Coordinates of C-alpha atoms in Angstrom, one line a residue:
M1 CA 85.8 118.3 -128.5
K2 CA 87.4 115.6 -126.3
L3 CA 89.1 116.5 -123.0
S4 CA 92.3 114.8 -124.1
Y5 CA 92.5 117.3 -126.9
I6 CA 91.7 120.1 -124.5
L7 CA 94.5 119.0 -122.3
F8 CA 96.9 119.0 -125.2
I9 CA 95.9 122.5 -126.2
V10 CA 96.4 123.9 -122.7
F11 CA 99.8 122.2 -122.6
V12 CA 100.7 123.9 -125.9
I13 CA 99.5 127.3 -124.5
L14 CA 101.7 126.9 -121.4
I15 CA 104.9 125.9 -123.1
Q16 CA 104.6 128.7 -125.7
S17 CA 103.7 131.4 -123.3
E18 CA 106.7 131.9 -121.0
S19 CA 105.3 134.9 -119.3
F20 CA 102.1 133.1 -118.5
T21 CA 103.7 130.4 -116.3
Q22 CA 106.1 132.9 -114.7
S23 CA 103.1 134.9 -113.4
F24 CA 102.4 132.2 -110.8
N25 CA 104.5 132.5 -107.7
S26 CA 102.2 131.0 -105.1
P27 CA 100.2 127.8 -104.9
Y28 CA 97.0 128.3 -106.8
V29 CA 95.5 126.7 -109.8
A30 CA 93.8 129.6 -111.5
R31 CA 93.4 133.3 -111.4
V32 CA 90.0 134.8 -112.4
G33 CA 90.2 138.5 -112.5
S34 CA 90.8 139.6 -109.0
K35 CA 90.0 136.2 -107.6
V36 CA 92.4 133.3 -107.0
I37 CA 91.4 129.7 -106.8
S38 CA 93.9 128.2 -104.3
D39 CA 95.1 124.6 -104.2
S40 CA 93.2 124.1 -100.9
E41 CA 89.9 125.5 -102.2
F42 CA 90.1 123.4 -105.4
L43 CA 90.9 120.2 -103.5
E44 CA 88.2 120.6 -100.9
R45 CA 85.6 121.6 -103.5
Y46 CA 86.6 118.7 -105.8
E47 CA 86.6 116.0 -103.1
F48 CA 83.2 117.0 -101.8
T49 CA 81.4 117.6 -105.1
P50 CA 79.9 114.5 -106.7
G51 CA 81.5 113.6 -110.0
F52 CA 81.1 110.9 -112.5
R53 CA 84.1 108.7 -113.6
R54 CA 86.1 109.7 -110.6
H55 CA 87.1 106.1 -110.0
I56 CA 89.0 105.8 -113.3
K57 CA 92.7 106.7 -112.8
Q58 CA 93.2 107.6 -116.4
M59 CA 90.5 110.2 -116.1
D60 CA 92.2 112.1 -113.2
D61 CA 93.6 114.9 -115.4
S62 CA 90.5 115.5 -117.4
N63 CA 88.3 115.3 -114.3
K64 CA 90.4 117.8 -112.5
L65 CA 90.4 120.2 -115.5
E66 CA 86.7 119.9 -116.0
F67 CA 86.0 120.7 -112.4
L68 CA 88.5 123.6 -112.5
F69 CA 86.5 125.1 -115.4
T70 CA 83.3 124.6 -113.5
L71 CA 84.8 126.4 -110.5
I72 CA 86.1 129.2 -112.7
A73 CA 82.6 129.7 -114.1
E74 CA 81.3 130.2 -110.6
K75 CA 84.0 132.9 -109.9
L76 CA 83.2 134.6 -113.2
F77 CA 79.6 134.9 -112.4
S78 CA 80.4 136.1 -108.9
L79 CA 82.7 138.9 -110.3
E80 CA 80.1 140.0 -112.8
A81 CA 77.3 139.9 -110.1
R82 CA 79.4 142.2 -108.0
N83 CA 80.1 144.4 -110.9
L84 CA 76.3 144.7 -111.5
G85 CA 75.8 145.6 -107.8
F86 CA 74.2 142.4 -106.7
D87 CA 76.4 142.3 -103.6
T88 CA 74.8 145.5 -102.4
T89 CA 71.3 144.1 -102.6
E90 CA 69.4 143.5 -99.4
V91 CA 69.2 139.7 -99.9
I92 CA 72.9 139.3 -100.5
Q93 CA 73.8 141.6 -97.5
F94 CA 71.5 139.5 -95.4
S95 CA 73.1 136.2 -96.7
R96 CA 76.6 137.6 -96.0
K97 CA 75.6 138.3 -92.4
A98 CA 73.9 134.9 -92.0
F99 CA 77.0 133.1 -93.2
E100 CA 79.2 135.1 -90.9
K101 CA 77.0 134.2 -88.0
M102 CA 77.2 130.6 -88.9
F103 CA 80.9 130.4 -89.2
V104 CA 81.7 132.6 -86.2
R105 CA 79.4 130.4 -84.1
D106 CA 81.2 127.3 -85.4
K107 CA 84.6 128.9 -84.5
L108 CA 83.3 129.6 -80.9
F109 CA 82.4 125.9 -80.7
Q110 CA 85.9 124.9 -81.8
E111 CA 87.5 127.1 -79.2
E112 CA 85.2 126.5 -76.2
I113 CA 84.2 122.9 -76.8
R114 CA 86.3 120.9 -79.2
N115 CA 89.7 122.3 -78.3
K116 CA 89.0 121.9 -74.6
I117 CA 88.6 118.2 -74.6
S118 CA 91.2 115.5 -74.5
V119 CA 91.2 111.7 -74.3
T120 CA 93.6 110.0 -72.0
E121 CA 95.3 106.7 -72.6
K122 CA 93.5 105.2 -69.7
E123 CA 90.1 106.2 -71.1
L124 CA 91.0 104.7 -74.5
I125 CA 92.1 101.4 -72.9
E126 CA 88.8 101.2 -70.9
A127 CA 86.8 102.1 -74.0
T128 CA 88.7 99.5 -76.1
L129 CA 87.9 96.8 -73.6
K130 CA 84.2 97.6 -73.8
N131 CA 84.3 97.7 -77.6
N132 CA 85.9 94.3 -77.6
S133 CA 82.7 92.8 -76.1
K134 CA 79.1 92.4 -77.2
L135 CA 76.4 92.3 -74.5
Y136 CA 73.1 90.6 -74.8
V137 CA 70.3 92.0 -72.5
N138 CA 66.7 91.8 -71.6
F139 CA 64.8 94.6 -69.9
L140 CA 61.7 95.4 -67.9
F141 CA 60.1 98.7 -68.5
S142 CA 57.5 101.1 -66.9
Q143 CA 56.7 104.7 -67.0
V144 CA 55.6 104.6 -63.4
K145 CA 58.2 104.7 -60.6
D146 CA 56.2 102.8 -58.1
E147 CA 55.5 100.0 -60.6
I148 CA 59.2 99.5 -61.5
E149 CA 60.2 99.6 -57.8
Q150 CA 57.7 96.8 -57.2
L151 CA 59.1 94.7 -60.0
Y152 CA 62.6 95.3 -58.6
K153 CA 61.3 94.1 -55.2
Y154 CA 60.0 90.9 -56.7
L155 CA 63.4 90.3 -58.3
T156 CA 65.3 90.8 -55.0
Q157 CA 62.8 88.4 -53.3
G158 CA 63.9 85.6 -55.7
I159 CA 61.2 85.8 -58.5
S160 CA 62.9 85.1 -61.8
F161 CA 63.5 87.9 -64.2
D162 CA 62.3 85.7 -67.1
S163 CA 58.9 84.9 -65.5
I164 CA 58.2 88.6 -65.0
L165 CA 59.3 89.4 -68.5
N166 CA 57.1 86.7 -70.0
E167 CA 54.0 88.5 -68.5
S168 CA 55.2 92.0 -69.6
P169 CA 54.1 93.9 -72.7
E170 CA 57.7 94.4 -73.9
Y171 CA 58.2 90.6 -74.1
E172 CA 57.3 90.4 -77.8
E173 CA 60.2 92.7 -78.9
Q174 CA 62.8 90.8 -77.0
K175 CA 62.1 87.1 -77.4
E176 CA 65.8 87.0 -78.4
P177 CA 68.1 89.1 -76.2
I178 CA 68.9 92.5 -77.5
E179 CA 72.5 93.0 -78.7
V180 CA 74.3 96.0 -77.2
L181 CA 77.5 97.4 -78.7
F182 CA 79.8 100.0 -77.2
G183 CA 78.5 103.5 -77.7
Q184 CA 74.9 102.7 -78.3
M185 CA 73.5 103.5 -74.9
E186 CA 73.8 106.4 -72.5
E187 CA 77.2 106.2 -70.8
S188 CA 76.1 105.7 -67.2
I189 CA 73.7 102.9 -68.2
E190 CA 76.4 101.3 -70.4
D191 CA 78.9 101.4 -67.4
S192 CA 76.4 99.5 -65.3
L193 CA 75.9 96.9 -67.9
Y194 CA 79.6 96.3 -68.6
K195 CA 80.3 95.9 -64.9
M196 CA 77.7 93.2 -64.4
K197 CA 78.2 89.4 -64.6
V198 CA 76.0 87.3 -66.8
G199 CA 72.7 86.7 -65.0
Q200 CA 72.8 89.9 -62.9
F201 CA 70.3 92.7 -63.2
T202 CA 70.5 96.5 -62.6
K203 CA 68.5 98.6 -60.1
P204 CA 65.7 100.7 -61.7
I205 CA 67.3 103.2 -64.1
L206 CA 65.5 106.4 -65.1
T207 CA 65.7 107.5 -68.8
P208 CA 63.9 110.1 -70.9
D209 CA 61.5 107.2 -72.0
G210 CA 60.8 105.9 -68.5
W211 CA 62.2 103.4 -66.0
Y212 CA 64.2 100.3 -67.0
I213 CA 65.7 97.2 -65.3
F214 CA 68.3 95.5 -67.4
K215 CA 69.5 91.9 -67.1
L216 CA 72.7 90.7 -68.7
V217 CA 71.9 87.5 -70.5
N218 CA 75.1 86.8 -72.3
K219 CA 78.4 88.3 -73.3
S220 CA 80.7 87.6 -76.2
Q221 CA 84.0 88.8 -77.6
N222 CA 84.5 90.8 -80.8
F223 CA 87.4 89.5 -82.9
F224 CA 89.2 91.9 -85.2
L225 CA 91.3 89.7 -87.4
T226 CA 92.7 92.0 -90.0
D227 CA 94.8 95.2 -89.6
E228 CA 92.0 97.1 -91.3
D229 CA 89.4 95.8 -88.8
K230 CA 91.6 96.7 -85.9
E231 CA 92.2 100.2 -87.3
N232 CA 88.5 100.8 -87.9
A233 CA 87.8 99.6 -84.3
K234 CA 90.3 102.0 -82.9
K235 CA 88.8 104.9 -84.9
T236 CA 85.3 103.9 -83.6
V237 CA 86.5 103.9 -80.0
I238 CA 88.1 107.3 -80.4
R239 CA 85.1 108.8 -82.1
I240 CA 82.7 107.5 -79.4
V241 CA 84.8 108.7 -76.5
E242 CA 85.4 112.1 -78.1
N243 CA 81.7 112.6 -78.9
R244 CA 80.8 111.8 -75.3
K245 CA 83.3 114.3 -74.0
L246 CA 82.0 116.9 -76.5
I247 CA 78.5 116.5 -75.2
K248 CA 79.7 116.8 -71.6
R249 CA 81.8 119.8 -72.2
Q250 CA 78.9 121.5 -74.2
K251 CA 76.5 121.0 -71.2
E252 CA 79.1 122.6 -68.9
F253 CA 79.5 125.5 -71.3
Y254 CA 75.8 126.0 -71.6
A255 CA 75.3 126.0 -67.8
E256 CA 78.1 128.5 -67.4
Y257 CA 77.3 130.8 -70.4
F258 CA 73.5 131.1 -70.0
R259 CA 73.6 131.7 -66.3
N260 CA 71.7 135.0 -65.6
K261 CA 71.0 135.6 -69.3
K262 CA 67.4 136.6 -70.2
V263 CA 66.1 137.8 -73.6
D264 CA 62.4 138.7 -74.2
V265 CA 60.4 138.2 -77.4
D266 CA 57.5 140.4 -78.5
A267 CA 54.5 138.1 -77.7
K268 CA 52.0 139.9 -79.9
L269 CA 54.3 139.8 -83.0
F270 CA 55.1 136.1 -82.2
E271 CA 51.4 135.2 -82.2
M272 CA 50.8 137.1 -85.4
L273 CA 53.7 135.4 -87.1
A274 CA 52.6 131.9 -85.9
Q275 CA 49.1 132.6 -87.3
K276 CA 50.4 133.6 -90.7
I277 CA 52.7 130.6 -91.0
S278 CA 49.9 128.3 -90.0
S279 CA 47.7 129.8 -92.7
I280 CA 50.3 129.5 -95.4
F281 CA 51.2 125.9 -94.5
E282 CA 47.5 125.0 -94.4
Y283 CA 47.0 126.4 -97.9
K284 CA 50.0 124.6 -99.3
R285 CA 49.1 121.2 -97.8
K286 CA 45.5 121.4 -99.0
N287 CA 46.3 122.6 -102.5
F288 CA 49.5 120.8 -103.3
T289 CA 50.6 117.1 -103.1
Y290 CA 52.5 116.2 -100.0
Q291 CA 53.5 112.9 -98.6
P292 CA 52.4 112.3 -95.0
N293 CA 55.8 112.8 -93.5
Q294 CA 57.0 115.4 -96.0
P295 CA 57.5 118.8 -94.3
T296 CA 56.3 122.2 -95.6
Y297 CA 59.0 124.8 -96.0
I298 CA 58.9 128.6 -95.9
D299 CA 60.0 129.8 -99.4
A300 CA 60.8 133.2 -100.9
F301 CA 57.2 133.8 -102.0
D302 CA 56.0 133.0 -98.5
V303 CA 58.4 135.6 -97.1
I304 CA 57.2 138.3 -99.5
K305 CA 53.6 137.4 -98.6
I306 CA 54.2 137.5 -94.8
E307 CA 56.2 140.8 -95.0
N308 CA 53.4 142.4 -97.1
E309 CA 50.8 141.4 -94.6
F310 CA 52.8 142.8 -91.7
G311 CA 53.7 146.1 -93.3
E312 CA 56.9 148.1 -92.8
E313 CA 55.9 149.5 -89.4
N314 CA 55.6 146.0 -87.8
L315 CA 58.6 144.6 -89.7
S316 CA 60.9 147.3 -88.2
K317 CA 59.8 146.6 -84.6
P318 CA 62.1 144.8 -82.3
F319 CA 61.0 141.1 -82.2
I320 CA 63.8 139.7 -80.1
K321 CA 64.7 142.3 -77.5
F322 CA 68.4 142.2 -76.8
D323 CA 69.6 145.1 -74.7
E324 CA 71.8 146.1 -77.6
N325 CA 71.0 145.7 -81.3
P326 CA 67.6 144.0 -81.0
I327 CA 66.5 141.7 -83.9
T328 CA 63.7 143.1 -86.0
L329 CA 60.7 141.1 -87.1
K330 CA 61.9 141.4 -90.7
D331 CA 65.3 140.0 -89.9
Y332 CA 63.9 137.1 -88.0
I333 CA 61.4 136.2 -90.7
R334 CA 64.2 136.1 -93.3
T335 CA 66.4 134.1 -91.0
L336 CA 63.6 131.5 -90.7
A337 CA 63.6 131.1 -94.5
F338 CA 67.4 131.1 -94.7
D339 CA 67.6 128.3 -92.1
G340 CA 64.9 126.3 -93.9
Y341 CA 62.1 126.5 -91.3
N342 CA 59.6 123.7 -91.8
S343 CA 56.8 121.7 -90.2
K344 CA 54.9 118.6 -91.0
E345 CA 51.8 120.1 -89.4
Y346 CA 49.9 123.3 -90.0
K347 CA 47.6 123.6 -87.0
I348 CA 48.3 126.6 -84.9
N349 CA 49.2 124.8 -81.7
F350 CA 51.9 122.8 -83.6
I351 CA 53.2 125.9 -85.3
R352 CA 53.4 127.8 -82.0
A353 CA 55.4 125.1 -80.4
S354 CA 57.7 124.7 -83.4
L355 CA 58.2 128.5 -83.7
D356 CA 58.8 128.7 -79.9
F357 CA 61.6 126.1 -80.2
Q358 CA 63.0 127.8 -83.3
T359 CA 63.0 131.2 -81.6
K360 CA 64.8 129.9 -78.5
R361 CA 67.4 128.3 -80.7
F362 CA 67.8 131.5 -82.7
I363 CA 68.4 133.4 -79.4
E364 CA 71.1 130.9 -78.4
Y365 CA 72.8 131.1 -81.8
E366 CA 72.7 134.9 -81.7
L367 CA 74.2 135.0 -78.3
F368 CA 77.0 132.7 -79.4
Y369 CA 77.6 134.9 -82.5
R370 CA 77.8 138.0 -80.4
E371 CA 80.3 136.3 -78.1
G372 CA 82.3 135.4 -81.2
L373 CA 82.2 139.1 -82.3
K374 CA 83.6 140.2 -78.9
R375 CA 86.5 137.9 -79.5
G376 CA 87.1 139.1 -83.0
Y377 CA 86.4 135.8 -84.8
H378 CA 84.6 137.6 -87.7
K379 CA 88.0 139.2 -88.6
L380 CA 89.9 136.0 -88.9
P381 CA 91.0 135.2 -92.5
E382 CA 89.6 131.6 -92.2
I383 CA 86.1 133.0 -91.4
Q384 CA 86.3 135.7 -94.0
N385 CA 87.4 133.2 -96.7
E386 CA 84.5 130.8 -95.7
V387 CA 82.0 133.7 -96.0
E388 CA 83.4 134.8 -99.4
R389 CA 83.3 131.3 -100.7
W390 CA 79.6 130.8 -100.0
L391 CA 78.8 134.3 -101.1
D392 CA 80.5 133.7 -104.4
N393 CA 78.2 130.7 -104.9
Y394 CA 75.1 132.7 -103.9
L395 CA 76.1 135.5 -106.3
F396 CA 76.7 132.9 -109.0
Q397 CA 73.2 131.4 -108.4
M398 CA 71.6 134.9 -108.3
L399 CA 73.0 136.0 -111.7
Q400 CA 72.4 132.6 -113.3
S401 CA 68.8 132.7 -112.1
Q402 CA 68.4 136.2 -113.6
I403 CA 69.7 134.9 -116.9
L404 CA 67.5 131.8 -116.9
D405 CA 64.4 133.9 -115.9
S406 CA 65.0 136.0 -119.0
I407 CA 64.6 133.0 -121.3
Q408 CA 61.3 133.1 -123.2
V409 CA 60.0 130.7 -125.8
S410 CA 57.6 132.3 -128.3
D411 CA 54.6 130.4 -129.8
E412 CA 56.3 130.7 -133.2
E413 CA 59.5 129.2 -131.9
L414 CA 57.6 126.4 -130.1
R415 CA 55.7 125.6 -133.3
E416 CA 58.9 125.5 -135.4
Y417 CA 60.5 123.3 -132.7
Y418 CA 57.6 121.0 -132.8
E419 CA 57.7 120.7 -136.6
R420 CA 61.4 120.0 -136.5
M421 CA 61.4 117.6 -133.6
N422 CA 58.1 115.8 -133.7
Q423 CA 58.8 113.5 -136.7
P424 CA 59.4 109.8 -136.6
K425 CA 63.0 109.6 -135.8
E426 CA 65.7 107.8 -133.9
F427 CA 66.9 109.4 -130.7
P428 CA 70.6 108.8 -130.2
T429 CA 70.2 108.1 -126.4
V430 CA 67.2 107.2 -124.4
V431 CA 67.6 106.4 -120.7
N432 CA 65.6 105.3 -117.7
I433 CA 66.5 106.1 -114.1
I434 CA 65.4 105.5 -110.5
E435 CA 65.6 108.7 -108.5
V436 CA 65.5 109.8 -104.9
L437 CA 64.5 113.5 -104.8
T438 CA 64.6 115.3 -101.5
E439 CA 64.9 118.8 -100.0
D440 CA 66.4 117.5 -96.8
L441 CA 70.2 117.2 -96.5
S442 CA 69.8 114.7 -93.7
I443 CA 67.9 112.4 -96.0
V444 CA 70.6 112.9 -98.6
D445 CA 73.2 111.7 -96.1
T446 CA 70.9 108.7 -95.1
V447 CA 70.4 107.7 -98.7
L448 CA 74.1 107.8 -99.6
T449 CA 74.9 105.8 -96.5
E450 CA 72.3 103.2 -97.3
L451 CA 73.5 102.9 -101.0
K452 CA 77.0 102.2 -99.7
K453 CA 75.5 99.4 -97.7
G454 CA 73.9 97.9 -100.8
T455 CA 70.3 99.0 -100.1
D456 CA 68.2 98.9 -103.3
I457 CA 67.6 102.4 -104.5
R458 CA 64.0 101.5 -105.3
L459 CA 63.3 101.0 -101.6
L460 CA 64.9 104.3 -100.8
A461 CA 63.0 106.1 -103.5
A462 CA 59.7 104.7 -102.3
K463 CA 60.5 105.9 -98.8
Y464 CA 62.0 109.3 -99.4
S465 CA 61.5 110.7 -102.9
I466 CA 59.2 113.7 -103.2
R467 CA 58.8 113.8 -107.0
D468 CA 55.1 113.5 -107.8
F469 CA 55.1 111.7 -111.1
T470 CA 57.4 108.9 -109.9
K471 CA 55.2 108.1 -106.9
G472 CA 53.8 104.6 -107.0
R473 CA 56.7 103.6 -109.3
N474 CA 59.4 103.5 -106.7
G475 CA 61.2 106.5 -108.2
E476 CA 61.3 105.2 -111.8
F477 CA 61.1 107.8 -114.5
G478 CA 60.3 105.7 -117.5
K479 CA 62.3 106.0 -120.7
F480 CA 63.1 109.6 -121.8
P481 CA 65.6 111.3 -124.2
V482 CA 68.6 112.8 -122.5
T483 CA 67.6 116.2 -123.8
S484 CA 64.8 116.2 -121.2
Y485 CA 65.0 117.0 -117.5
G486 CA 67.9 119.4 -117.7
E487 CA 71.0 118.4 -115.9
I488 CA 69.6 115.0 -115.0
G489 CA 69.3 114.0 -118.6
K490 CA 72.6 115.6 -119.5
I491 CA 74.5 113.6 -116.9
A492 CA 72.6 110.4 -117.5
A493 CA 73.8 110.5 -121.1
T494 CA 77.4 110.0 -119.8
M495 CA 76.6 107.1 -117.5
Q496 CA 76.5 103.3 -117.9
V497 CA 73.7 101.1 -116.7
G498 CA 74.1 100.5 -113.0
D499 CA 76.0 103.7 -112.3
I500 CA 74.7 106.0 -109.5
Y501 CA 75.1 109.8 -109.5
G502 CA 74.4 112.4 -106.9
P503 CA 73.5 114.4 -105.1
L504 CA 72.8 116.8 -108.0
K505 CA 71.4 120.2 -107.0
V506 CA 68.2 120.8 -109.0
P507 CA 65.5 123.4 -108.5
E508 CA 63.4 121.0 -106.6
G509 CA 66.1 120.0 -104.1
Y510 CA 68.8 117.3 -104.3
S511 CA 68.6 114.4 -106.8
I512 CA 70.3 111.0 -106.5
F513 CA 69.7 108.6 -109.3
K514 CA 70.7 105.3 -110.8
L515 CA 70.7 104.5 -114.5
I516 CA 68.8 101.3 -115.1
E517 CA 68.3 101.4 -118.9
K518 CA 70.0 103.0 -121.8
D519 CA 69.1 102.6 -125.5
T520 CA 71.3 103.9 -128.2
A521 CA 68.4 104.2 -130.6
Y522 CA 64.7 104.8 -130.1
V523 CA 62.0 105.6 -132.6
E524 CA 59.2 107.9 -131.4
K525 CA 56.0 108.2 -133.3
P526 CA 54.6 111.7 -134.0
K527 CA 52.4 113.2 -131.3
S528 CA 49.9 116.1 -131.5
F529 CA 51.1 119.6 -130.7
E530 CA 48.9 119.7 -127.6
Q531 CA 50.3 116.5 -126.3
V532 CA 53.9 117.7 -126.3
K533 CA 53.9 121.5 -126.3
E534 CA 54.6 122.0 -122.6
Q535 CA 57.4 119.4 -122.5
Y536 CA 58.8 121.0 -125.7
R537 CA 58.5 124.4 -124.2
Q538 CA 60.7 123.2 -121.3
D539 CA 63.1 121.4 -123.5
L540 CA 63.5 124.4 -125.8
A541 CA 63.9 126.8 -122.9
F542 CA 66.6 124.5 -121.4
Q543 CA 68.5 124.5 -124.7
K544 CA 68.3 128.2 -125.1
A545 CA 69.4 128.6 -121.5
Q546 CA 72.4 126.4 -122.0
M547 CA 73.4 128.3 -125.1
K548 CA 73.0 131.6 -123.4
L549 CA 74.8 130.5 -120.3
T550 CA 77.7 129.1 -122.4
D551 CA 78.0 132.4 -124.4
Y552 CA 77.7 134.5 -121.3
T553 CA 80.4 132.5 -119.4
Y554 CA 82.7 132.6 -122.4
N555 CA 82.3 136.4 -122.7
L556 CA 83.0 136.8 -118.9
A557 CA 86.1 134.7 -119.3
M558 CA 87.3 137.1 -122.0
K559 CA 86.4 140.1 -119.9
Y560 CA 88.0 139.1 -116.6
N561 CA 91.2 137.5 -118.0
V562 CA 91.2 133.8 -116.9
E563 CA 94.6 132.3 -116.3
L564 CA 95.4 128.6 -115.6
N565 CA 98.2 127.1 -113.6
I566 CA 98.3 123.6 -115.0
P567 CA 101.6 122.6 -113.4
E568 CA 100.2 123.4 -110.0
L569 CA 96.9 121.5 -110.9
D570 CA 99.0 118.5 -111.8
K571 CA 100.6 118.4 -108.4
I572 CA 97.2 118.0 -106.6
Q573 CA 96.6 114.4 -105.6
V574 CA 92.9 113.5 -105.6
T575 CA 91.0 110.5 -104.4
R576 CA 88.9 108.3 -106.8
L577 CA 86.0 107.7 -104.4
P578 CA 82.8 109.6 -105.1
S579 CA 82.0 111.6 -102.0
F580 CA 79.5 114.0 -100.6
G581 CA 79.9 115.7 -97.2
I582 CA 77.6 117.4 -94.8
R583 CA 79.2 119.8 -92.3
N584 CA 77.7 119.7 -88.8
L585 CA 78.1 123.2 -87.4
G586 CA 79.1 123.9 -83.8
F587 CA 76.1 124.2 -81.4
G588 CA 73.7 122.9 -84.2
G589 CA 72.8 123.3 -87.8
K590 CA 74.2 121.8 -90.9
I591 CA 75.2 122.7 -94.5
T592 CA 76.8 120.8 -97.4
A593 CA 80.5 120.6 -96.8
V594 CA 81.1 122.9 -99.8
P595 CA 78.8 124.7 -102.2
I596 CA 77.5 122.2 -104.8
L597 CA 78.1 122.9 -108.5
A598 CA 76.8 121.1 -111.5
P599 CA 79.3 120.5 -114.3
N600 CA 79.9 123.7 -116.5
V601 CA 82.6 123.3 -119.1
E602 CA 81.0 124.0 -122.5
W603 CA 82.2 127.6 -122.5
A604 CA 85.8 126.4 -122.0
Y605 CA 86.0 124.7 -125.4
R606 CA 85.6 128.1 -127.2
W607 CA 87.9 129.9 -124.7
I608 CA 90.7 127.3 -125.2
Q609 CA 90.4 127.6 -128.9
R610 CA 90.6 131.4 -128.7
Q611 CA 93.7 131.1 -126.5
N612 CA 95.3 128.7 -129.0
K613 CA 94.7 131.1 -131.9
K614 CA 96.2 134.0 -130.0
I615 CA 99.4 132.1 -129.1
I616 CA 100.0 129.6 -131.9
P617 CA 100.5 131.1 -135.4

């Protein structure tokens, strides 16, 4: 059924059901049982969830309606999961608290850091003058103070900077002067450079890397000719100045807040935990395929293994010894997994150091959270709404996973499917894609940024993708029917060659892919049962899962009384640029800007038809 027809049916339902439209007195686009999808939630989720065909103006209405049905499905599953008691399970209770801590901590950052900075007109003028210039510098470097001071002495005695540089190891990387733009360097160093005249050099400057002496070789002006260039330059200046003030204010807050605070950690339990993580990571890296720079993560199975080895007695012991409400070892282990603890190394010394850093950061986060609790931030509607939104998504995933886990394919079904499918035939759609698959949100952000710049996705796939079977092929899958690879194949079927989609949340992480080939007909020769049985088992399981999820969602829609507010949906203005956001949390950490959802609209076709039959004779 086409979306244009769906829109027509919904319109008919609305105009023939007077009481339906009158039930909406406040700005929301749908009611799902006891839950309401507000305009603001819909808009935020829509704008930060990747979607195909968003750039086509004529598709705005159908795109919005499709996404609304997808969002409704999430709420339906969340309601049913609560009805089944999932919200009382230990894992969901832990997740709720973890989200609360995250958003309370972020609120404290807003109040104590962001809201306490301001940028004066004078600061903006000074920063703008710097931004209007490009500097070109050379430098001398040493990690030894005496050596850099001797070089400076030579310069003051009249020995030319260039002659010293020509004999220095760093000469090769600066045969051409290095370009410096406003905001690239530490502020005090930058101030020194902008105050110099061409040909002058600085005194020795200490940095985290070592000692530097900079020489200003040349200076040029930036010219912003168009209004758009000028506006972008202004935004850049404001962003840089604000970020610098944020860092300064954060340092002040840290110094003030952590004065006289001391929290101990159980050293024995720490060492035992480090040993167990080291052992697990060593096993994974020796028995599974990892790229050299690919980190190893703690997953749910690892948590179960670690907890079983510790036993309940040790798990219930205080691990982080706050004076009040100490953190047990069990809670800490689960927080590690929730936060995505990982390491590129497995040797015990690396794990100890990594775990020590993680533990110190956890203590900081916990102290910030407890400060937020004292101020009552956890009771704020904005915080509670954030927590509920993410919890809805977790409950949706939990119930969906339970349904998917129940899918089984018998040998008889598999054989029948093989006999039916493995005949010479023409596939309606065969595609080929180049994919970047990653578990790391930072890499997702990097890939999307590079794609916007025009970087070839093959280069990005070769550098970042973790999918085993595309290694050595720069992320290329090879031709496959769109019935394969789950949501990837399903979405690829709707794309045109050259289109890019993502990130798509898949079991292995986040997938960003580009369609490079699409054939409308493809003849496949018969293969032996042994050759295809595992792929067919996956394909058949996916088909059964899709059918079951569609039926399940439809039944939930009938159970929980879904109501749409199409007039309100029509009022919402959306952009046509595909976007994906990462939210940087106050004091550290990041999550996706909103919970990511894959399209889920099949159930709505039946639901709309049912509504039509009920209303129209």
